[in-house]
């Protein structure tokens, strides 16, 4: 349990999704939601970066508005691939919420540019069940992930790194997170992104 203070407004939801991508361009949709406690105009400054490239975009929230979405085009993107199919390129997005010139909230996230499609087209056996990443079929080499401890919140960064690196060394590129467990931390998902493990 915790108590959080809000200074006029805060970022409460932030979602990034690749709408379309290839080796020439990528369209990335960014959705942002605010929680406001005072009326006013707020500016949300988005900064996407990878290697030495930076793309900036601004969203304006007028009084009474708390949700905005935008699509940003990235030329010649560095795509994310699962283990065994290419590099796990990750972009950084820095989101700053401003009231005038004052930054009142800020968040940063890593994300990969990739599309995921489940191909269920007919074949000679009935229907395919083939995952495609960035339009390319991939062979899922998977395992089942169960909680690393029976005590929620007791798993350390070292535990995650040791177990997920073991999965990587076994050439696992997909994990099924067991539905009977609990939601894993964002650290778990970020490490899977870095290692090329689909979930």
PDB file of N, CA and C in Angstrom, residues 52-133:
ATOM      1  N   UNK A  52      22.473   6.964 -32.519  1.00  0.00           N
ATOM      2  CA  UNK A  52      22.661   8.418 -32.548  1.00  0.00           C
ATOM      3  C   UNK A  52      21.466   9.141 -33.160  1.00  0.00           C
ATOM      4  N   UNK A  53      20.339   8.429 -33.317  1.00  0.00           N
ATOM      5  CA  UNK A  53      19.140   9.030 -33.906  1.00  0.00           C
ATOM      6  C   UNK A  53      18.141   9.411 -32.825  1.00  0.00           C
ATOM      7  N   UNK A  54      17.559  10.599 -32.931  1.00  0.00           N
ATOM      8  CA  UNK A  54      16.543  11.078 -31.986  1.00  0.00           C
ATOM      9  C   UNK A  54      15.376  11.650 -32.787  1.00  0.00           C
ATOM     10  N   UNK A  55      14.152  11.233 -32.424  1.00  0.00           N
ATOM     11  CA  UNK A  55      12.936  11.759 -33.033  1.00  0.00           C
ATOM     12  C   UNK A  55      12.099  12.363 -31.912  1.00  0.00           C
ATOM     13  N   UNK A  56      11.659  13.608 -32.089  1.00  0.00           N
ATOM     14  CA  UNK A  56      10.871  14.272 -31.052  1.00  0.00           C
ATOM     15  C   UNK A  56       9.484  14.609 -31.573  1.00  0.00           C
ATOM     16  N   UNK A  57       8.511  14.548 -30.658  1.00  0.00           N
ATOM     17  CA  UNK A  57       7.120  14.834 -30.999  1.00  0.00           C
ATOM     18  C   UNK A  57       6.442  15.436 -29.771  1.00  0.00           C
ATOM     19  N   UNK A  58       5.432  16.285 -30.002  1.00  0.00           N
ATOM     20  CA  UNK A  58       4.732  16.926 -28.883  1.00  0.00           C
ATOM     21  C   UNK A  58       3.233  16.679 -28.979  1.00  0.00           C
ATOM     22  N   UNK A  59       2.607  16.460 -27.825  1.00  0.00           N
ATOM     23  CA  UNK A  59       1.159  16.332 -27.716  1.00  0.00           C
ATOM     24  C   UNK A  59       0.651  17.418 -26.778  1.00  0.00           C
ATOM     25  N   UNK A  60      -0.413  18.091 -27.158  1.00  0.00           N
ATOM     26  CA  UNK A  60      -0.994  19.129 -26.306  1.00  0.00           C
ATOM     27  C   UNK A  60      -2.319  18.640 -25.741  1.00  0.00           C
ATOM     28  N   UNK A  61      -2.429  18.678 -24.427  1.00  0.00           N
ATOM     29  CA  UNK A  61      -3.664  18.323 -23.727  1.00  0.00           C
ATOM     30  C   UNK A  61      -4.348  19.609 -23.297  1.00  0.00           C
ATOM     31  N   UNK A  62      -5.452  19.938 -23.942  1.00  0.00           N
ATOM     32  CA  UNK A  62      -6.224  21.112 -23.563  1.00  0.00           C
ATOM     33  C   UNK A  62      -7.089  20.802 -22.351  1.00  0.00           C
ATOM     34  N   UNK A  63      -7.621  21.826 -21.662  1.00  0.00           N
ATOM     35  CA  UNK A  63      -8.455  21.570 -20.480  1.00  0.00           C
ATOM     36  C   UNK A  63      -9.588  20.592 -20.785  1.00  0.00           C
ATOM     37  N   UNK A  64      -9.730  19.582 -19.924  1.00  0.00           N
ATOM     38  CA  UNK A  64     -10.760  18.565 -20.112  1.00  0.00           C
ATOM     39  C   UNK A  64     -10.306  17.355 -20.905  1.00  0.00           C
ATOM     40  N   UNK A  65      -9.157  17.442 -21.576  1.00  0.00           N
ATOM     41  CA  UNK A  65      -8.639  16.296 -22.339  1.00  0.00           C
ATOM     42  C   UNK A  65      -7.679  15.487 -21.467  1.00  0.00           C
ATOM     43  N   UNK A  66      -7.819  14.164 -21.521  1.00  0.00           N
ATOM     44  CA  UNK A  66      -6.891  13.332 -20.750  1.00  0.00           C
ATOM     45  C   UNK A  66      -6.314  12.179 -21.567  1.00  0.00           C
ATOM     46  N   UNK A  67      -6.634  12.107 -22.878  1.00  0.00           N
ATOM     47  CA  UNK A  67      -6.129  11.017 -23.714  1.00  0.00           C
ATOM     48  C   UNK A  67      -5.736  11.559 -25.078  1.00  0.00           C
ATOM     49  N   UNK A  68      -4.569  11.114 -25.553  1.00  0.00           N
ATOM     50  CA  UNK A  68      -4.112  11.443 -26.906  1.00  0.00           C
ATOM     51  C   UNK A  68      -3.369  10.249 -27.484  1.00  0.00           C
ATOM     52  N   UNK A  69      -3.443  10.118 -28.800  1.00  0.00           N
ATOM     53  CA  UNK A  69      -2.634   9.119 -29.491  1.00  0.00           C
ATOM     54  C   UNK A  69      -2.047   9.757 -30.746  1.00  0.00           C
ATOM     55  N   UNK A  70      -0.935   9.230 -31.174  1.00  0.00           N
ATOM     56  CA  UNK A  70      -0.279   9.731 -32.371  1.00  0.00           C
ATOM     57  C   UNK A  70       0.491   8.591 -33.017  1.00  0.00           C
ATOM     58  N   UNK A  71       0.736   8.702 -34.309  1.00  0.00           N
ATOM     59  CA  UNK A  71       1.545   7.722 -35.037  1.00  0.00           C
ATOM     60  C   UNK A  71       2.797   8.436 -35.528  1.00  0.00           C
ATOM     61  N   UNK A  72       3.944   7.875 -35.198  1.00  0.00           N
ATOM     62  CA  UNK A  72       5.228   8.448 -35.598  1.00  0.00           C
ATOM     63  C   UNK A  72       5.886   7.512 -36.607  1.00  0.00           C
ATOM     64  N   UNK A  73       6.335   8.058 -37.701  1.00  0.00           N
ATOM     65  CA  UNK A  73       7.031   7.256 -38.720  1.00  0.00           C
ATOM     66  C   UNK A  73       8.534   7.333 -38.482  1.00  0.00           C
ATOM     67  N   UNK A  74       9.176   6.171 -38.505  1.00  0.00           N
ATOM     68  CA  UNK A  74      10.629   6.067 -38.330  1.00  0.00           C
ATOM     69  C   UNK A  74      11.212   5.492 -39.614  1.00  0.00           C
ATOM     70  N   UNK A  75      12.083   6.244 -40.262  1.00  0.00           N
ATOM     71  CA  UNK A  75      12.724   5.774 -41.491  1.00  0.00           C
ATOM     72  C   UNK A  75      13.882   4.839 -41.156  1.00  0.00           C
ATOM     73  N   UNK A  76      14.021   3.804 -41.965  1.00  0.00           N
ATOM     74  CA  UNK A  76      15.086   2.803 -41.821  1.00  0.00           C
ATOM     75  C   UNK A  76      15.215   2.354 -40.360  1.00  0.00           C
ATOM     76  N   UNK A  77      14.165   1.751 -39.800  1.00  0.00           N
ATOM     77  CA  UNK A  77      14.192   1.371 -38.380  1.00  0.00           C
ATOM     78  C   UNK A  77      15.119   0.194 -38.121  1.00  0.00           C
ATOM     79  N   UNK A  78      15.616   0.140 -36.907  1.00  0.00           N
ATOM     80  CA  UNK A  78      16.369  -1.029 -36.430  1.00  0.00           C
ATOM     81  C   UNK A  78      15.346  -1.956 -35.788  1.00  0.00           C
ATOM     82  N   UNK A  79      14.993  -3.034 -36.461  1.00  0.00           N
ATOM     83  CA  UNK A  79      13.924  -3.923 -36.013  1.00  0.00           C
ATOM     84  C   UNK A  79      14.386  -4.853 -34.896  1.00  0.00           C
ATOM     85  N   UNK A  80      13.416  -5.268 -34.078  1.00  0.00           N
ATOM     86  CA  UNK A  80      13.638  -6.265 -33.028  1.00  0.00           C
ATOM     87  C   UNK A  80      13.314  -7.642 -33.589  1.00  0.00           C
ATOM     88  N   UNK A  81      14.201  -8.614 -33.273  1.00  0.00           N
ATOM     89  CA  UNK A  81      13.980  -9.993 -33.721  1.00  0.00           C
ATOM     90  C   UNK A  81      14.112 -10.948 -32.535  1.00  0.00           C
ATOM     91  N   UNK A  82      13.390 -12.075 -32.592  1.00  0.00           N
ATOM     92  CA  UNK A  82      13.572 -13.076 -31.535  1.00  0.00           C
ATOM     93  C   UNK A  82      14.930 -13.753 -31.650  1.00  0.00           C
ATOM     94  N   UNK A  83      15.317 -14.394 -30.571  1.00  0.00           N
ATOM     95  CA  UNK A  83      16.596 -15.101 -30.509  1.00  0.00           C
ATOM     96  C   UNK A  83      16.741 -16.058 -31.696  1.00  0.00           C
ATOM     97  N   UNK A  84      17.877 -15.925 -32.388  1.00  0.00           N
ATOM     98  CA  UNK A  84      18.145 -16.793 -33.525  1.00  0.00           C
ATOM     99  C   UNK A  84      17.735 -16.220 -34.870  1.00  0.00           C
ATOM    100  N   UNK A  85      17.074 -15.071 -34.886  1.00  0.00           N
ATOM    101  CA  UNK A  85      16.586 -14.495 -36.141  1.00  0.00           C
ATOM    102  C   UNK A  85      17.155 -13.118 -36.442  1.00  0.00           C
ATOM    103  N   UNK A  86      17.903 -12.546 -35.535  1.00  0.00           N
ATOM    104  CA  UNK A  86      18.467 -11.217 -35.742  1.00  0.00           C
ATOM    105  C   UNK A  86      18.732 -10.543 -34.409  1.00  0.00           C
ATOM    106  N   UNK A  87      19.021  -9.257 -34.475  1.00  0.00           N
ATOM    107  CA  UNK A  87      19.371  -8.495 -33.274  1.00  0.00           C
ATOM    108  C   UNK A  87      18.127  -8.058 -32.503  1.00  0.00           C
ATOM    109  N   UNK A  88      18.309  -7.883 -31.207  1.00  0.00           N
ATOM    110  CA  UNK A  88      17.233  -7.398 -30.335  1.00  0.00           C
ATOM    111  C   UNK A  88      17.407  -5.881 -30.153  1.00  0.00           C
ATOM    112  N   UNK A  89      17.175  -5.136 -31.224  1.00  0.00           N
ATOM    113  CA  UNK A  89      17.310  -3.676 -31.178  1.00  0.00           C
ATOM    114  C   UNK A  89      16.195  -3.088 -30.334  1.00  0.00           C
ATOM    115  N   UNK A  90      16.553  -2.214 -29.401  1.00  0.00           N
ATOM    116  CA  UNK A  90      15.575  -1.569 -28.537  1.00  0.00           C
ATOM    117  C   UNK A  90      15.732  -0.053 -28.610  1.00  0.00           C
ATOM    118  N   UNK A  91      14.611   0.622 -28.738  1.00  0.00           N
ATOM    119  CA  UNK A  91      14.569   2.080 -28.719  1.00  0.00           C
ATOM    120  C   UNK A  91      14.229   2.543 -27.308  1.00  0.00           C
ATOM    121  N   UNK A  92      14.647   3.749 -26.984  1.00  0.00           N
ATOM    122  CA  UNK A  92      14.282   4.381 -25.713  1.00  0.00           C
ATOM    123  C   UNK A  92      13.284   5.481 -26.005  1.00  0.00           C
ATOM    124  N   UNK A  93      12.182   5.503 -25.250  1.00  0.00           N
ATOM    125  CA  UNK A  93      11.256   6.618 -25.352  1.00  0.00           C
ATOM    126  C   UNK A  93      11.210   7.325 -24.005  1.00  0.00           C
ATOM    127  N   UNK A  94      11.444   8.623 -24.047  1.00  0.00           N
ATOM    128  CA  UNK A  94      11.416   9.473 -22.863  1.00  0.00           C
ATOM    129  C   UNK A  94      10.172  10.355 -22.976  1.00  0.00           C
ATOM    130  N   UNK A  95       9.289  10.259 -21.993  1.00  0.00           N
ATOM    131  CA  UNK A  95       8.030  11.014 -22.005  1.00  0.00           C
ATOM    132  C   UNK A  95       8.061  12.009 -20.858  1.00  0.00           C
ATOM    133  N   UNK A  96       7.923  13.280 -21.186  1.00  0.00           N
ATOM    134  CA  UNK A  96       7.907  14.334 -20.169  1.00  0.00           C
ATOM    135  C   UNK A  96       6.578  15.067 -20.234  1.00  0.00           C
ATOM    136  N   UNK A  97       5.956  15.246 -19.083  1.00  0.00           N
ATOM    137  CA  UNK A  97       4.720  16.016 -18.980  1.00  0.00           C
ATOM    138  C   UNK A  97       5.067  17.384 -18.406  1.00  0.00           C
ATOM    139  N   UNK A  98       4.678  18.438 -19.122  1.00  0.00           N
ATOM    140  CA  UNK A  98       5.026  19.798 -18.711  1.00  0.00           C
ATOM    141  C   UNK A  98       3.783  20.642 -18.453  1.00  0.00           C
ATOM    142  N   UNK A  99       3.881  21.438 -17.421  1.00  0.00           N
ATOM    143  CA  UNK A  99       2.913  22.499 -17.156  1.00  0.00           C
ATOM    144  C   UNK A  99       3.685  23.798 -17.321  1.00  0.00           C
ATOM    145  N   UNK A 100       3.502  24.459 -18.459  1.00  0.00           N
ATOM    146  CA  UNK A 100       4.355  25.597 -18.793  1.00  0.00           C
ATOM    147  C   UNK A 100       5.759  25.106 -19.089  1.00  0.00           C
ATOM    148  N   UNK A 101       6.745  25.614 -18.366  1.00  0.00           N
ATOM    149  CA  UNK A 101       8.134  25.179 -18.539  1.00  0.00           C
ATOM    150  C   UNK A 101       8.550  24.144 -17.496  1.00  0.00           C
ATOM    151  N   UNK A 102       7.645  23.807 -16.590  1.00  0.00           N
ATOM    152  CA  UNK A 102       7.984  22.897 -15.495  1.00  0.00           C
ATOM    153  C   UNK A 102       7.618  21.458 -15.832  1.00  0.00           C
ATOM    154  N   UNK A 103       8.595  20.550 -15.699  1.00  0.00           N
ATOM    155  CA  UNK A 103       8.337  19.114 -15.877  1.00  0.00           C
ATOM    156  C   UNK A 103       7.692  18.594 -14.596  1.00  0.00           C
ATOM    157  N   UNK A 104       6.425  18.127 -14.704  1.00  0.00           N
ATOM    158  CA  UNK A 104       5.704  17.677 -13.505  1.00  0.00           C
ATOM    159  C   UNK A 104       5.611  16.151 -13.417  1.00  0.00           C
ATOM    160  N   UNK A 105       5.934  15.451 -14.509  1.00  0.00           N
ATOM    161  CA  UNK A 105       5.996  13.988 -14.474  1.00  0.00           C
ATOM    162  C   UNK A 105       6.865  13.526 -15.632  1.00  0.00           C
ATOM    163  N   UNK A 106       7.450  12.347 -15.451  1.00  0.00           N
ATOM    164  CA  UNK A 106       8.358  11.845 -16.484  1.00  0.00           C
ATOM    165  C   UNK A 106       8.450  10.331 -16.375  1.00  0.00           C
ATOM    166  N   UNK A 107       8.524   9.663 -17.523  1.00  0.00           N
ATOM    167  CA  UNK A 107       8.733   8.223 -17.539  1.00  0.00           C
ATOM    168  C   UNK A 107       9.589   7.866 -18.743  1.00  0.00           C
ATOM    169  N   UNK A 108      10.283   6.747 -18.643  1.00  0.00           N
ATOM    170  CA  UNK A 108      11.162   6.286 -19.715  1.00  0.00           C
ATOM    171  C   UNK A 108      10.957   4.795 -19.896  1.00  0.00           C
ATOM    172  N   UNK A 109      10.972   4.348 -21.144  1.00  0.00           N
ATOM    173  CA  UNK A 109      10.711   2.943 -21.425  1.00  0.00           C
ATOM    174  C   UNK A 109      11.529   2.493 -22.628  1.00  0.00           C
ATOM    175  N   UNK A 110      11.939   1.227 -22.614  1.00  0.00           N
ATOM    176  CA  UNK A 110      12.574   0.604 -23.771  1.00  0.00           C
ATOM    177  C   UNK A 110      11.514  -0.162 -24.547  1.00  0.00           C
ATOM    178  N   UNK A 111      11.599  -0.132 -25.876  1.00  0.00           N
ATOM    179  CA  UNK A 111      10.655  -0.901 -26.678  1.00  0.00           C
ATOM    180  C   UNK A 111      11.312  -1.330 -27.984  1.00  0.00           C
ATOM    181  N   UNK A 112      10.810  -2.421 -28.530  1.00  0.00           N
ATOM    182  CA  UNK A 112      11.297  -2.925 -29.798  1.00  0.00           C
ATOM    183  C   UNK A 112      10.281  -2.663 -30.892  1.00  0.00           C
ATOM    184  N   UNK A 113      10.775  -2.393 -32.083  1.00  0.00           N
ATOM    185  CA  UNK A 113       9.894  -2.216 -33.237  1.00  0.00           C
ATOM    186  C   UNK A 113       9.752  -3.575 -33.899  1.00  0.00           C
ATOM    187  N   UNK A 114       8.520  -4.117 -33.842  1.00  0.00           N
ATOM    188  CA  UNK A 114       8.254  -5.439 -34.419  1.00  0.00           C
ATOM    189  C   UNK A 114       6.756  -5.610 -34.585  1.00  0.00           C
ATOM    190  N   UNK A 115       6.367  -6.412 -35.550  1.00  0.00           N
ATOM    191  CA  UNK A 115       4.976  -6.816 -35.683  1.00  0.00           C
ATOM    192  C   UNK A 115       4.892  -8.304 -35.373  1.00  0.00           C
ATOM    193  N   UNK A 116       3.756  -8.703 -34.831  1.00  0.00           N
ATOM    194  CA  UNK A 116       3.509 -10.111 -34.503  1.00  0.00           C
ATOM    195  C   UNK A 116       2.194 -10.512 -35.149  1.00  0.00           C
ATOM    196  N   UNK A 117       2.210 -11.612 -35.862  1.00  0.00           N
ATOM    197  CA  UNK A 117       0.992 -12.112 -36.512  1.00  0.00           C
ATOM    198  C   UNK A 117       0.912 -13.618 -36.316  1.00  0.00           C
ATOM    199  N   UNK A 118      -0.286 -14.103 -36.022  1.00  0.00           N
ATOM    200  CA  UNK A 118      -0.525 -15.542 -35.952  1.00  0.00           C
ATOM    201  C   UNK A 118      -1.173 -15.963 -37.260  1.00  0.00           C
ATOM    202  N   UNK A 119      -0.459 -16.739 -38.061  1.00  0.00           N
ATOM    203  CA  UNK A 119      -0.941 -17.207 -39.357  1.00  0.00           C
ATOM    204  C   UNK A 119      -1.817 -18.440 -39.149  1.00  0.00           C
ATOM    205  N   UNK A 120      -3.108 -18.304 -39.445  1.00  0.00           N
ATOM    206  CA  UNK A 120      -4.062 -19.412 -39.308  1.00  0.00           C
ATOM    207  C   UNK A 120      -4.663 -19.781 -40.665  1.00  0.00           C
ATOM    208  N   UNK A 121      -3.892 -19.582 -41.717  1.00  0.00           N
ATOM    209  CA  UNK A 121      -4.394 -19.886 -43.060  1.00  0.00           C
ATOM    210  C   UNK A 121      -4.511 -21.403 -43.253  1.00  0.00           C
ATOM    211  N   UNK A 122      -5.407 -21.843 -44.157  1.00  0.00           N
ATOM    212  CA  UNK A 122      -5.594 -23.286 -44.386  1.00  0.00           C
ATOM    213  C   UNK A 122      -4.332 -23.940 -44.931  1.00  0.00           C
ATOM    214  N   UNK A 123      -4.098 -25.174 -44.521  1.00  0.00           N
ATOM    215  CA  UNK A 123      -3.036 -26.001 -45.098  1.00  0.00           C
ATOM    216  C   UNK A 123      -3.567 -27.424 -45.256  1.00  0.00           C
ATOM    217  N   UNK A 124      -2.730 -28.353 -45.666  1.00  0.00           N
ATOM    218  CA  UNK A 124      -3.209 -29.714 -45.965  1.00  0.00           C
ATOM    219  C   UNK A 124      -3.642 -30.474 -44.712  1.00  0.00           C
ATOM    220  N   UNK A 125      -3.273 -29.964 -43.513  1.00  0.00           N
ATOM    221  CA  UNK A 125      -3.669 -30.623 -42.268  1.00  0.00           C
ATOM    222  C   UNK A 125      -4.884 -29.972 -41.613  1.00  0.00           C
ATOM    223  N   UNK A 126      -5.305 -28.841 -42.116  1.00  0.00           N
ATOM    224  CA  UNK A 126      -6.405 -28.087 -41.522  1.00  0.00           C
ATOM    225  C   UNK A 126      -6.102 -26.605 -41.559  1.00  0.00           C
ATOM    226  N   UNK A 127      -5.467 -26.099 -40.481  1.00  0.00           N
ATOM    227  CA  UNK A 127      -5.066 -24.695 -40.425  1.00  0.00           C
ATOM    228  C   UNK A 127      -3.695 -24.571 -39.768  1.00  0.00           C
ATOM    229  N   UNK A 128      -2.909 -23.625 -40.260  1.00  0.00           N
ATOM    230  CA  UNK A 128      -1.603 -23.363 -39.662  1.00  0.00           C
ATOM    231  C   UNK A 128      -1.754 -22.735 -38.278  1.00  0.00           C
ATOM    232  N   UNK A 129      -0.711 -22.863 -37.479  1.00  0.00           N
ATOM    233  CA  UNK A 129      -0.589 -22.129 -36.219  1.00  0.00           C
ATOM    234  C   UNK A 129       0.854 -21.647 -36.184  1.00  0.00           C
ATOM    235  N   UNK A 130       1.125 -20.609 -36.986  1.00  0.00           N
ATOM    236  CA  UNK A 130       2.491 -20.160 -37.248  1.00  0.00           C
ATOM    237  C   UNK A 130       2.656 -18.690 -36.872  1.00  0.00           C
ATOM    238  N   UNK A 131       3.547 -18.411 -35.908  1.00  0.00           N
ATOM    239  CA  UNK A 131       3.825 -17.020 -35.556  1.00  0.00           C
ATOM    240  C   UNK A 131       4.777 -16.412 -36.584  1.00  0.00           C
ATOM    241  N   UNK A 132       4.479 -15.162 -36.954  1.00  0.00           N
ATOM    242  CA  UNK A 132       5.334 -14.422 -37.873  1.00  0.00           C
ATOM    243  C   UNK A 132       5.762 -13.127 -37.200  1.00  0.00           C
ATOM    244  N   UNK A 133       7.060 -12.883 -37.146  1.00  0.00           N
ATOM    245  CA  UNK A 133       7.613 -11.653 -36.602  1.00  0.00           C
ATOM    246  C   UNK A 133       8.139 -10.825 -37.762  1.00  0.00           C
TER     247      UNK A 133
END
